[in-house]
PDB file of C-alpha atoms in Angstrom:
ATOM      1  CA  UNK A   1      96.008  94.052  82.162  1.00 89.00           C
ATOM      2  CA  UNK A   2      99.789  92.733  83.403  1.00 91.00           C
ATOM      3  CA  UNK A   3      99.976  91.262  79.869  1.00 93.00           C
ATOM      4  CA  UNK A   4      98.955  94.970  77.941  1.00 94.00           C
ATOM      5  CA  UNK A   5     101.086  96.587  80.760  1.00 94.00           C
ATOM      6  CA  UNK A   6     104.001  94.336  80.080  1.00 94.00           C
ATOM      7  CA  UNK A   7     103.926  94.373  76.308  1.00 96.00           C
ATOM      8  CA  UNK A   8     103.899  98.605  76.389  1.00 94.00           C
ATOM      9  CA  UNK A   9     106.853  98.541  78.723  1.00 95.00           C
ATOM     10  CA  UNK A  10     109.087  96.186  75.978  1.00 96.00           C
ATOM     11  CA  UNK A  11     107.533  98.423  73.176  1.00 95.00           C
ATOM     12  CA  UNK A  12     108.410 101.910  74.892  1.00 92.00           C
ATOM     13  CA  UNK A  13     112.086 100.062  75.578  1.00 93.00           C
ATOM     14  CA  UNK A  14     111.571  99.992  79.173  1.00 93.00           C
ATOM     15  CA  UNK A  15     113.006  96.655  79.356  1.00 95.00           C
ATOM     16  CA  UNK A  16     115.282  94.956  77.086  1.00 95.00           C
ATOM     17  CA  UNK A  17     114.569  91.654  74.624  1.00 96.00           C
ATOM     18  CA  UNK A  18     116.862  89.461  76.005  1.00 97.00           C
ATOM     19  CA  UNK A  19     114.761  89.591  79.498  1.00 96.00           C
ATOM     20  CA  UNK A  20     111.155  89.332  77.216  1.00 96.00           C
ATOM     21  CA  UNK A  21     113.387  86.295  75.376  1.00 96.00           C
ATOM     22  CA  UNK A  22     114.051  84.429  79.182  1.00 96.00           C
ATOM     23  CA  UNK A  23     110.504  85.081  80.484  1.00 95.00           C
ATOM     24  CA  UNK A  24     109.151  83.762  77.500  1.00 95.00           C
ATOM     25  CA  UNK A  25     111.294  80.840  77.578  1.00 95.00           C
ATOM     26  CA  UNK A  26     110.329  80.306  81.041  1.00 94.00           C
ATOM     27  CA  UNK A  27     106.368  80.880  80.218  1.00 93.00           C
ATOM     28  CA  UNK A  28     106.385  78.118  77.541  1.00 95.00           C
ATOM     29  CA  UNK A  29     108.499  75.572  80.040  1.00 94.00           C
ATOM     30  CA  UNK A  30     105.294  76.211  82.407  1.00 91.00           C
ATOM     31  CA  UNK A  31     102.761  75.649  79.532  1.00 92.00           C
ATOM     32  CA  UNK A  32     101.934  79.618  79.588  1.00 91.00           C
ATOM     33  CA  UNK A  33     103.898  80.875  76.484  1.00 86.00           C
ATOM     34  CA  UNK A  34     101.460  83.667  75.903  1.00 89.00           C
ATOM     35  CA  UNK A  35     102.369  85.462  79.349  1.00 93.00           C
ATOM     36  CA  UNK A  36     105.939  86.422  78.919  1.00 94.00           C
ATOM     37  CA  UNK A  37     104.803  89.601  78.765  1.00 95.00           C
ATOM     38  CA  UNK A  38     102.428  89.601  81.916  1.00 94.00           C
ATOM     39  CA  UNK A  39     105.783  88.160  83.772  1.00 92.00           C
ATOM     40  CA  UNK A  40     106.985  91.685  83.431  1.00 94.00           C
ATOM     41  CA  UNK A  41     104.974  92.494  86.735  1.00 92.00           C
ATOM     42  CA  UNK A  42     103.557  89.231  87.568  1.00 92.00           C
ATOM     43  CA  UNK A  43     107.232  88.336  89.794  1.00 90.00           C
ATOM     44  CA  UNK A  44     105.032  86.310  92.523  1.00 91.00           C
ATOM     45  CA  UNK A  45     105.576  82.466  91.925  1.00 91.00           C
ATOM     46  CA  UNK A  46     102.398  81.987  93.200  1.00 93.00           C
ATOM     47  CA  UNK A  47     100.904  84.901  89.882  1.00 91.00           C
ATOM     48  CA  UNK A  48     102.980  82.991  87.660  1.00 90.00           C
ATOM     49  CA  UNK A  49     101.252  79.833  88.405  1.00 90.00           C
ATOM     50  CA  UNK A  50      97.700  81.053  88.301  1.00 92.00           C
ATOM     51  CA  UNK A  51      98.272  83.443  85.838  1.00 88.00           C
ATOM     52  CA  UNK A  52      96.547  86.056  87.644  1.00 91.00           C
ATOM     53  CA  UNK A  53      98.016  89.406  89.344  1.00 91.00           C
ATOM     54  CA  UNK A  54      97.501  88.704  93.341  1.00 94.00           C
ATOM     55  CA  UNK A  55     100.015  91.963  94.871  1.00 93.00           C
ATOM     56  CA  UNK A  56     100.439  95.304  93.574  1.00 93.00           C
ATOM     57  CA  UNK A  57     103.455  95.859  90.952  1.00 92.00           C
ATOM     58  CA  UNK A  58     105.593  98.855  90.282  1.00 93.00           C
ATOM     59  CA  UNK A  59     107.481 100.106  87.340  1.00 93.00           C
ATOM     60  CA  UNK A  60     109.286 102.832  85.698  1.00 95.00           C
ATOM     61  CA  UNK A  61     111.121 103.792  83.241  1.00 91.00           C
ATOM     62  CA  UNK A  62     112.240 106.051  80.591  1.00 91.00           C
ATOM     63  CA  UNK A  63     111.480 107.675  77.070  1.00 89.00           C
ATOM     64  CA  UNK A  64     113.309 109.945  75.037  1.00 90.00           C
ATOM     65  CA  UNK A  65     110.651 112.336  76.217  1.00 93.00           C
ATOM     66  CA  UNK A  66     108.838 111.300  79.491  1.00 93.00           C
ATOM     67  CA  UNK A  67     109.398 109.519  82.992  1.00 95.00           C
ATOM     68  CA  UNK A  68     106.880 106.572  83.677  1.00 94.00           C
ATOM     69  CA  UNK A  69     105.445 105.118  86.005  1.00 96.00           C
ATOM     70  CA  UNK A  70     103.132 102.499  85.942  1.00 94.00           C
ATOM     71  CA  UNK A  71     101.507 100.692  88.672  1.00 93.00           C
ATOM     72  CA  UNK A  72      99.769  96.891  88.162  1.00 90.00           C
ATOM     73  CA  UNK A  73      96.916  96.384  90.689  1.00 91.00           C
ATOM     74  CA  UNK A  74      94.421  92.944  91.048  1.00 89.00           C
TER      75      UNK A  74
END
């Protein structure tokens, strides 16, 4: 889910490349290149290390036409 979450907030432009580019670089340093996009919500040391969402995430953002919000849960 944090990885589909994280990869529509890049796609909708809620958060910019060069932040994808550093989480990605830091996801492949860990041996967990596939979850740069997961890291988007997964901020916990402790998620990043398991790979698994443990606490409740919050994010939001803009389109040309909405306001979103989107919320991560376990």
């Amino acid at each position: 889910k944090s990885t589909t979450t994280g990869h529509l907030i890049y796609k909708c432009g809620g958060i910019d490349k060069r932040t994808i580019e550093k989480f990605e670089k830091e996801a492949q340093e860990m041996g967990k290149g596939s979850f740069k996009y997961a890291w988007v919500l997964d901020k916990l040391k402790a998620e990043r290390e398991r790979g698994i969402t443990i606490d409740i995430a919050l994010w939001k953002f803009e389109t040309g036409k909405y306001y979103v919000t989107i919320i991560d849960a376990p």
